[in-house]
Every structure is written in C-alpha cells, then in structure tokens.
C-alpha cells in the first residue's frame, strides 16, 4: 500500500506528518506492508498511490501547494478511487475556492465546498460526531476560514465541542473516498477507528487493528474534550 | 571565524545619562514605584507567588507610561526569539556587568509587566528578555540601543497563530524603530532575516552552511511567498532574501553555542571589551543550555527544558544516558495544542528505559510508540522517578513541568 504524503514541508504545520506514520504503523500491525512516500513541492505527484494526505499550512504555503496541485495530478488518482485525507488548509485546497493572504484562491474542486474568511479565528479542542463511523472523534482546530457546503455536499460530522466549518454546526466534508476535516492533532493518532476506515477503504476489505495504547489515548481525549 | 579585527566599541550606542526633568510626571512615577515595591514586598512576605510580576503590574496601573520614563536614562538591550531567550539574556548580563550596572528581568517574566518591574531599580544598562509578541510594544516604549533577535520557529501556535505572523510584526517593528536602534540577528533563520530587512541598522550573523540544515518551518520565503530552496543550510530567494551575506560568519554549532556567540557580539556592540575575541577562548557555553541538576528521591536528575520542536530536537540530541523521563504538559505557556510532538523524531531513545508522564503524557507515549520507542506511562513525576532506584536520569520536560521541577 502506497501512502503519499503531499508537500509536508508546506502542509505540515500541525504535526500532520503523523497521519502517515499512524497509517503505516497500524497497517503493519494488520499485516499490510506499506510505503510512505514524501512528495515535496518540486516533485511530481505519483498517480498510483492508495492514500493521499494533505495537512495544515500557513497562507503563503497553502497558495504554493494549491498551485502545484492545480495541474490536476490529484484528480487522476481520485478517479481511480484513491483515498484522500485533507486537514485544515489541505481541506480548503480540495474545495472550489478559499481565501489566503486576503485573496480568493481557486481550489482543486474535488469537494463541493467554498471557504470564506471567518468571523473569528477558530482555535481550540474540537469534538465531532461522525455518522459514517458512528462515534465521536476529537482533535484540535486552528483556522481563520469558514467553510460552506455546496448543494448536496455531505459534512464529515456534527460539531459537539468547538467550531469545525464555522458556525454551521458541522465539520468537514466527505465525497466518496475523499475526507476533509478541521481536526488536527494529528487526527488519525487521536482517532484510531478513523485510521482503520481509511485503511479499509484503501485495502478494499475491512481492516481492524488491535493496539491498546492507541485505544487508551483516544478514549482519554474523548473523555477530556468537553 | 570572524575576520574583523578588534576595534573600538560602538560608543554611539552608549547614550548619555539624562537627569529626569522635574515635574508632576516624575513625582507620580516615584510614588508609583514606591507603592509597587511595597506591593511586591507584601506579596512576597504573604507567600503569594514569586512577587516578580506583581510590582510591574502595579506600576503600570498607577503610571501607564512608566516604561518610557524609566528607559529614557539608560542603555536598553532587548533579547527575543522562540528559543534561548533566558540563557542568552543571562550570558549578556554577565558580560555587560563588566562595564556597568545592569538590571534584568527574572526568567519567565518577559511580558510588559516583567519589563516594568525590572526597570524599577536604577542602572546604567537594562538587559531584558522579551516575549516575541510583546517585543514590538516594548521596543516602541523603551527605544532600545540594541535588540538581539535569536530565532523564530513554531511555538504556542494557539497564541502565535503562524510563525510568519510573528515575523511580519517584527518586520514592522524594525521599520518603525528609531534609526539608532541596532538589531543583531541570526540571518540563518529566514524569519529573523526578513524581520531585519526593515531595520535602519543591523548586524547580520551567520553560522555558515550546515547549521542544522533547513529551517524546519522555512519552506516559504517570509518576504515574498516564493518556495525557498535550501542547500545545506543556505537559502537564496529571487526577491533577495539570503543568508549568503553576513557581517559575522562563525562555524556552525549547538543552539547554546550560537546564542553565546550572538550574546558576545551584542556585548561588543555596547562596549564590552574583548567579548568577540573571547568567543574562541570560551568552551563553557554548553552551560548556557538550560539544564539543571537536581536530586529527587535519591535519583540524580539532569533537567532540560523542551518546549517546541526545535528545543526537543536539540535536547534529544544531547541525551547520552540510558534512563530518560519525558514530561509533557499543555497549559497556556506550554501551548495547548500538542500536535507538534509529531514533528520531532525520538528514534534515538530506542533501547533506553523511557518513562513518560505529565498532563499530556498519553499523547507523547503514543507518539513515540508509533516510532518504535516503548515507554512506561505514569501519572506523576514522583512515580516516574521511583522507577529509577538510586541511579541517574535525564529529564526532558515541557515548560510548566520544567519550572515546576526546578522550583521544587
Ligand atoms: Zn523571497
């Protein structure tokens, strides 16, 4: 299984590189061999990845990364059914447009969402309920953008604590195998079930990993974020 | 090594002492200081806190422009940066004391009130550690002779938001500072280099190629937003931002060494004799790294402050023993978001006896677990230390945990 970590030097503000490490570690426990491929800004994006990861970024870095991806390199992989997890700035990049350095920037259009400047900076612990997983997830959010879902777009979860997409009471967006969310922390470290969902989608059959320390950590965060 | 010969210190930086102009304002200031001092004394004798920030707070309440008034008659030197503020300030105080009386702020009181508190005592010099976000207002209020800018990297993002945001504030600060204010800066850090491009007078210091390689947060030019290509610690942007040119070039070295060199150059600028030529002679700069030895329950502990990816990486590289305790908290000054722990590699702890504790110990235990480092997770530091018998242990502790242990 190929895990592609996209532009971590640009999209890695919130420890986002950890999501790839967690996926590789859990896949290993499940007996699936993986390779984490770091693709930097100067590199071409491989088309044969199984899971693509995009993380958080400061404004200038977000614009650079979006420009590098705008050639359509990610679209091909998505059409082949690859799994994509995009956090914070990465999530905004996948939408139709976002704001960075006070300018509107055209996104990749892989998710039917638009991001506009928020009424405040959304900073703090966040807890959401995911219908897809049937559980609560925790993370930390730190963003100035407010994301609006387009017609027919599906959110990733409903907000229990924090802000998510802004004041709408929901967080993120899901379309097929593409997941966007404002939860960092990194999100897969704090939510092992979510990591296993992505592995299952990429593997084509259910992956359930047993790692008591991961479960202990996830449960602790769920109890403490309120 | 530095190519320049010894020369006369920058005497222009030593400002003449001017007597306070008489008037109501100074009477008000004198009364405010008297009240603030007795408030501090009272607070200390009642055992309320350290009594360090209270007098400054009282002073600023009674006399909001106290910092301006108290700065006018002395040479103000400010030190700021994400890492190494306290140890660099201490070193600079030691050196500047050889040429005049110095007041300084106590460690951990680097906000405006700490600055005000420090300035209540008379002196020729004031050497003050200042928080990154408070630096612009302190520069405006004190009109410093010299500002030493160490580095900027990710730290307390819930408060700082972005490294670039802090750099932009510093850039504006350099632009609006008095032209006589001299900025001494480590230009290997592109954020610091960008900040001083706004300064009228600056001394650029570089530690050459391979000074730890690429800045961990330096993929984008803070000046123009272009992608910044790094070759062995050197960067050059099309907009002109580069560390290929510097006024002083030194060999690369540990963070402690670099801060010692920067402190010595700053000391030279304010008239400390031989401070630059002494750089090559000094070997004890390792002591500048914030490590403290202490015995807990019979176990000899070497404590190191670790508060962000840069300082963790530096501290982990210094771990030589086989016994390690890691302590992670996430209070306001620690940074309430722990996600950065994933940007540090703990691989060199593999095979050692590692015990993890702190309010966010579980975050760290799981993070190192994924990197193949297994640990014992316990609730308290006392439980952790009890696991080491009567031996010795290296303790890497987050901000509040570190000071909690040092002050125990
Ligand atoms: Zn540039």
CSV table of N, CA and C in Angstrom, one decimal, chain A residues 8-10 12-19 21-22 25-26 29 40-42 57-61 64 121 123-125 140 142 184-186 188-190 192 211 213-214 216-217 220-221 224, chain B residues 154 157-159 161-165 191 214 216-221 225-229 336-344 359-360 362-367 369-372 374-375 377:
chain,number,residue,atom,x,y,z
A,8,UNK,N,4.7,17.9,2.6
A,8,UNK,CA,4.7,18.1,4.1
A,8,UNK,C,5.5,19.3,4.5
A,9,UNK,N,6.5,19.7,3.7
A,9,UNK,CA,7.2,20.9,4.1
A,9,UNK,C,6.3,22.2,4.0
A,10,UNK,N,5.2,22.1,3.3
A,10,UNK,CA,4.3,23.2,3.2
A,10,UNK,C,3.0,22.9,4.0
A,12,UNK,N,2.4,21.0,6.7
A,12,UNK,CA,2.7,20.2,7.8
A,12,UNK,C,2.7,21.0,9.1
A,13,UNK,N,1.9,22.0,9.2
A,13,UNK,CA,2.0,23.0,10.3
A,13,UNK,C,1.6,22.3,11.6
A,14,UNK,N,0.6,21.4,11.6
A,14,UNK,CA,0.1,20.9,12.8
A,14,UNK,C,0.5,19.4,13.1
A,15,UNK,N,1.7,19.1,12.9
A,15,UNK,CA,2.1,17.7,13.1
A,15,UNK,C,1.5,16.7,12.1
A,16,UNK,N,1.0,17.2,11.0
A,16,UNK,CA,0.2,16.4,10.1
A,16,UNK,C,1.0,15.2,9.5
A,17,UNK,N,2.3,15.3,9.5
A,17,UNK,CA,3.1,14.2,9.0
A,17,UNK,C,2.7,12.9,9.8
A,18,UNK,N,2.3,13.1,11.0
A,18,UNK,CA,2.0,11.9,11.9
A,18,UNK,C,0.9,11.1,11.3
A,19,UNK,N,0.0,11.6,10.5
A,19,UNK,CA,-1.1,10.8,10.0
A,19,UNK,C,-0.6,9.7,9.1
A,21,UNK,N,2.4,8.4,9.4
A,21,UNK,CA,3.1,7.4,10.3
A,21,UNK,C,2.1,6.5,11.0
A,22,UNK,N,1.0,7.0,11.4
A,22,UNK,CA,0.0,6.2,12.1
A,22,UNK,C,-0.6,5.2,11.2
A,25,UNK,N,1.9,2.5,10.6
A,25,UNK,CA,2.1,1.7,11.8
A,25,UNK,C,0.9,0.7,12.0
A,26,UNK,N,-0.3,1.2,11.9
A,26,UNK,CA,-1.5,0.3,12.0
A,26,UNK,C,-1.6,-0.7,10.9
A,29,UNK,N,0.6,-3.5,11.8
A,29,UNK,CA,0.0,-4.4,12.8
A,29,UNK,C,-1.0,-5.3,12.2
A,40,UNK,N,7.6,16.3,-2.3
A,40,UNK,CA,7.8,17.7,-2.0
A,40,UNK,C,7.3,18.6,-3.1
A,41,UNK,N,7.3,19.9,-2.9
A,41,UNK,CA,6.8,20.9,-3.8
A,41,UNK,C,7.4,20.7,-5.2
A,42,UNK,N,8.7,20.4,-5.3
A,42,UNK,CA,9.3,20.3,-6.6
A,42,UNK,C,9.1,19.0,-7.3
A,57,UNK,N,-1.5,24.4,6.8
A,57,UNK,CA,-0.5,25.3,6.3
A,57,UNK,C,-0.8,26.8,6.6
A,58,UNK,N,0.3,27.5,6.6
A,58,UNK,CA,0.1,29.0,6.7
A,58,UNK,C,-0.3,29.5,5.3
A,59,UNK,N,-0.7,30.7,5.2
A,59,UNK,CA,-1.3,31.2,3.9
A,59,UNK,C,-0.5,31.0,2.7
A,60,UNK,N,0.8,31.5,2.8
A,60,UNK,CA,1.6,31.5,1.6
A,60,UNK,C,1.9,30.1,1.1
A,61,UNK,N,2.1,29.2,2.1
A,61,UNK,CA,2.4,27.8,1.8
A,61,UNK,C,1.2,27.1,1.2
A,64,UNK,N,1.1,28.1,-2.5
A,64,UNK,CA,2.1,27.4,-3.3
A,64,UNK,C,1.7,26.0,-3.5
A,121,UNK,N,-11.0,33.8,14.6
A,121,UNK,CA,-10.2,32.6,14.4
A,121,UNK,C,-10.7,31.5,15.3
A,123,UNK,N,-10.0,28.5,17.3
A,123,UNK,CA,-8.9,27.8,17.9
A,123,UNK,C,-9.3,27.1,19.2
A,124,UNK,N,-9.0,25.8,19.3
A,124,UNK,CA,-9.2,25.1,20.5
A,124,UNK,C,-9.6,23.6,20.2
A,125,UNK,N,-9.8,22.9,21.3
A,125,UNK,CA,-10.2,21.5,21.2
A,125,UNK,C,-11.5,21.4,20.5
A,140,UNK,N,-7.8,19.0,17.5
A,140,UNK,CA,-7.6,20.4,17.8
A,140,UNK,C,-7.8,21.2,16.5
A,142,UNK,N,-7.5,25.1,14.5
A,142,UNK,CA,-6.8,26.4,14.5
A,142,UNK,C,-6.8,27.0,13.1
A,184,UNK,N,-7.1,18.5,13.6
A,184,UNK,CA,-5.7,18.0,13.5
A,184,UNK,C,-5.3,17.4,14.9
A,185,UNK,N,-4.1,17.1,15.1
A,185,UNK,CA,-3.7,16.6,16.4
A,185,UNK,C,-2.7,15.6,16.5
A,186,UNK,N,-2.2,14.8,15.5
A,186,UNK,CA,-2.9,14.6,14.2
A,186,UNK,C,-4.2,13.7,14.4
A,188,UNK,N,-5.5,11.1,13.0
A,188,UNK,CA,-5.5,9.6,13.0
A,188,UNK,C,-4.9,9.1,14.2
A,189,UNK,N,-4.0,9.8,14.9
A,189,UNK,CA,-3.4,9.4,16.1
A,189,UNK,C,-4.4,9.4,17.2
A,190,UNK,N,-5.3,10.4,17.2
A,190,UNK,CA,-6.3,10.5,18.2
A,190,UNK,C,-7.5,9.7,18.0
A,192,UNK,N,-8.2,6.2,16.3
A,192,UNK,CA,-7.8,5.0,15.5
A,192,UNK,C,-8.9,4.4,14.6
A,211,UNK,N,-4.6,-2.2,19.0
A,211,UNK,CA,-3.5,-1.5,19.6
A,211,UNK,C,-3.9,-0.8,20.9
A,213,UNK,N,-2.7,0.8,23.4
A,213,UNK,CA,-2.2,2.2,23.7
A,213,UNK,C,-2.9,3.2,22.9
A,214,UNK,N,-3.2,2.9,21.6
A,214,UNK,CA,-3.9,3.8,20.8
A,214,UNK,C,-5.3,4.0,21.3
A,216,UNK,N,-6.4,3.6,24.4
A,216,UNK,CA,-6.3,4.3,25.7
A,216,UNK,C,-6.2,5.8,25.4
A,217,UNK,N,-5.3,6.1,24.5
A,217,UNK,CA,-5.1,7.6,24.2
A,217,UNK,C,-6.4,8.2,23.6
A,220,UNK,N,-9.0,8.6,26.3
A,220,UNK,CA,-8.7,9.7,27.2
A,220,UNK,C,-9.0,11.1,26.6
A,221,UNK,N,-8.7,11.3,25.3
A,221,UNK,CA,-9.0,12.5,24.7
A,221,UNK,C,-10.5,12.7,24.6
A,224,UNK,N,-11.7,13.9,27.9
A,224,UNK,CA,-11.2,15.2,28.4
A,224,UNK,C,-11.7,16.4,27.5
B,154,UNK,N,8.1,27.4,15.2
B,154,UNK,CA,6.7,27.1,15.7
B,154,UNK,C,6.7,27.0,17.2
B,157,UNK,N,1.3,27.8,18.9
B,157,UNK,CA,0.6,28.2,17.8
B,157,UNK,C,-0.9,28.7,18.1
B,158,UNK,N,-1.4,28.2,19.2
B,158,UNK,CA,-2.8,28.7,19.5
B,158,UNK,C,-2.7,30.2,19.9
B,159,UNK,N,-1.5,30.7,20.3
B,159,UNK,CA,-1.4,32.1,20.6
B,159,UNK,C,-0.7,32.9,19.5
B,161,UNK,N,-0.4,31.8,16.3
B,161,UNK,CA,-1.1,31.5,15.1
B,161,UNK,C,-0.2,31.0,14.0
B,162,UNK,N,0.8,31.9,13.6
B,162,UNK,CA,1.7,31.5,12.5
B,162,UNK,C,3.0,32.1,12.8
B,163,UNK,N,4.1,31.4,12.3
B,163,UNK,CA,5.4,31.9,12.5
B,163,UNK,C,5.6,33.2,11.7
B,164,UNK,N,5.0,33.1,10.5
B,164,UNK,CA,5.0,34.3,9.5
B,164,UNK,C,4.4,35.5,10.2
B,165,UNK,N,3.3,35.3,10.9
B,165,UNK,CA,2.6,36.4,11.5
B,165,UNK,C,3.6,37.2,12.5
B,191,UNK,N,13.1,33.9,8.9
B,191,UNK,CA,12.1,34.8,9.5
B,191,UNK,C,12.8,36.0,10.2
B,214,UNK,N,18.1,22.9,6.8
B,214,UNK,CA,17.0,23.7,6.5
B,214,UNK,C,16.2,24.1,7.8
B,216,UNK,N,13.2,24.3,10.0
B,216,UNK,CA,12.0,23.3,9.9
B,216,UNK,C,10.7,24.0,9.4
B,217,UNK,N,10.6,25.3,9.6
B,217,UNK,CA,9.4,25.9,9.1
B,217,UNK,C,9.7,26.9,7.9
B,218,UNK,N,10.9,26.7,7.3
B,218,UNK,CA,11.3,27.7,6.3
B,218,UNK,C,11.2,27.3,4.9
B,219,UNK,N,10.1,26.6,4.5
B,219,UNK,CA,9.9,26.2,3.1
B,219,UNK,C,9.4,27.4,2.2
B,220,UNK,N,8.9,28.4,2.9
B,220,UNK,CA,8.4,29.5,2.1
B,220,UNK,C,9.1,30.8,2.5
B,221,UNK,N,9.5,31.6,1.5
B,221,UNK,CA,10.1,32.9,1.8
B,221,UNK,C,9.2,33.8,2.5
B,225,UNK,N,6.9,35.0,-0.3
B,225,UNK,CA,6.0,33.9,-0.5
B,225,UNK,C,6.4,32.9,-1.5
B,226,UNK,N,7.6,33.0,-2.2
B,226,UNK,CA,8.1,32.0,-3.1
B,226,UNK,C,8.5,30.8,-2.3
B,227,UNK,N,8.7,29.7,-3.0
B,227,UNK,CA,9.2,28.5,-2.4
B,227,UNK,C,10.7,28.7,-2.2
B,228,UNK,N,11.2,28.4,-1.0
B,228,UNK,CA,12.6,28.6,-0.7
B,228,UNK,C,13.4,27.3,-0.8
B,229,UNK,N,14.3,27.3,-1.7
B,229,UNK,CA,15.2,26.1,-1.9
B,229,UNK,C,16.4,26.2,-0.9
B,336,UNK,N,-1.3,24.9,24.1
B,336,UNK,CA,-2.4,24.0,24.5
B,336,UNK,C,-2.7,22.9,23.4
B,337,UNK,N,-2.0,23.0,22.3
B,337,UNK,CA,-2.1,22.1,21.2
B,337,UNK,C,-0.8,21.2,21.2
B,338,UNK,N,-1.0,19.9,21.3
B,338,UNK,CA,0.2,19.1,21.3
B,338,UNK,C,0.6,18.5,20.0
B,339,UNK,N,0.0,18.9,18.9
B,339,UNK,CA,0.2,18.2,17.6
B,339,UNK,C,1.7,18.2,17.2
B,340,UNK,N,2.4,19.3,17.6
B,340,UNK,CA,3.8,19.4,17.2
B,340,UNK,C,4.7,18.3,17.6
B,341,UNK,N,4.3,17.5,18.6
B,341,UNK,CA,5.2,16.4,19.1
B,341,UNK,C,5.4,15.4,17.9
B,342,UNK,N,4.6,15.4,16.9
B,342,UNK,CA,4.8,14.5,15.7
B,342,UNK,C,5.9,15.0,14.8
B,343,UNK,N,6.3,16.2,15.0
B,343,UNK,CA,7.4,16.8,14.1
B,343,UNK,C,8.8,16.6,14.7
B,344,UNK,N,8.8,15.8,15.8
B,344,UNK,CA,10.1,15.5,16.4
B,344,UNK,C,10.4,14.1,16.3
B,359,UNK,N,0.7,16.0,32.2
B,359,UNK,CA,-0.8,16.1,31.9
B,359,UNK,C,-1.1,15.6,30.5
B,360,UNK,N,-0.2,15.6,29.6
B,360,UNK,CA,-0.4,15.1,28.2
B,360,UNK,C,0.6,14.0,27.9
B,362,UNK,N,0.0,10.8,27.8
B,362,UNK,CA,-0.5,9.8,26.8
B,362,UNK,C,-0.2,10.2,25.4
B,363,UNK,N,-0.3,11.5,25.1
B,363,UNK,CA,-0.1,12.0,23.7
B,363,UNK,C,1.3,11.6,23.3
B,364,UNK,N,2.3,11.8,24.2
B,364,UNK,CA,3.7,11.6,23.9
B,364,UNK,C,4.0,10.1,23.9
B,365,UNK,N,3.4,9.3,24.8
B,365,UNK,CA,3.7,7.9,24.9
B,365,UNK,C,3.2,7.2,23.6
B,366,UNK,N,2.0,7.7,23.1
B,366,UNK,CA,1.6,7.1,21.8
B,366,UNK,C,2.4,7.5,20.6
B,367,UNK,N,2.8,8.8,20.7
B,367,UNK,CA,3.6,9.3,19.5
B,367,UNK,C,5.0,8.5,19.4
B,369,UNK,N,5.6,5.5,20.6
B,369,UNK,CA,5.2,4.2,20.4
B,369,UNK,C,5.1,3.9,18.8
B,370,UNK,N,4.5,4.9,18.1
B,370,UNK,CA,4.4,4.7,16.7
B,370,UNK,C,5.8,4.8,16.0
B,371,UNK,N,6.8,5.4,16.7
B,371,UNK,CA,8.1,5.4,16.1
B,371,UNK,C,9.0,4.3,16.6
B,372,UNK,N,8.3,3.3,17.4
B,372,UNK,CA,9.0,2.2,17.8
B,372,UNK,C,9.7,2.3,19.1
B,374,UNK,N,9.1,2.2,23.0
B,374,UNK,CA,8.1,1.8,24.0
B,374,UNK,C,8.5,2.5,25.3
B,375,UNK,N,7.5,2.8,26.1
B,375,UNK,CA,7.7,3.6,27.3
B,375,UNK,C,6.8,3.1,28.4
B,377,UNK,N,4.0,4.6,30.9
B,377,UNK,CA,3.3,5.8,31.1
B,377,UNK,C,2.8,5.9,32.6
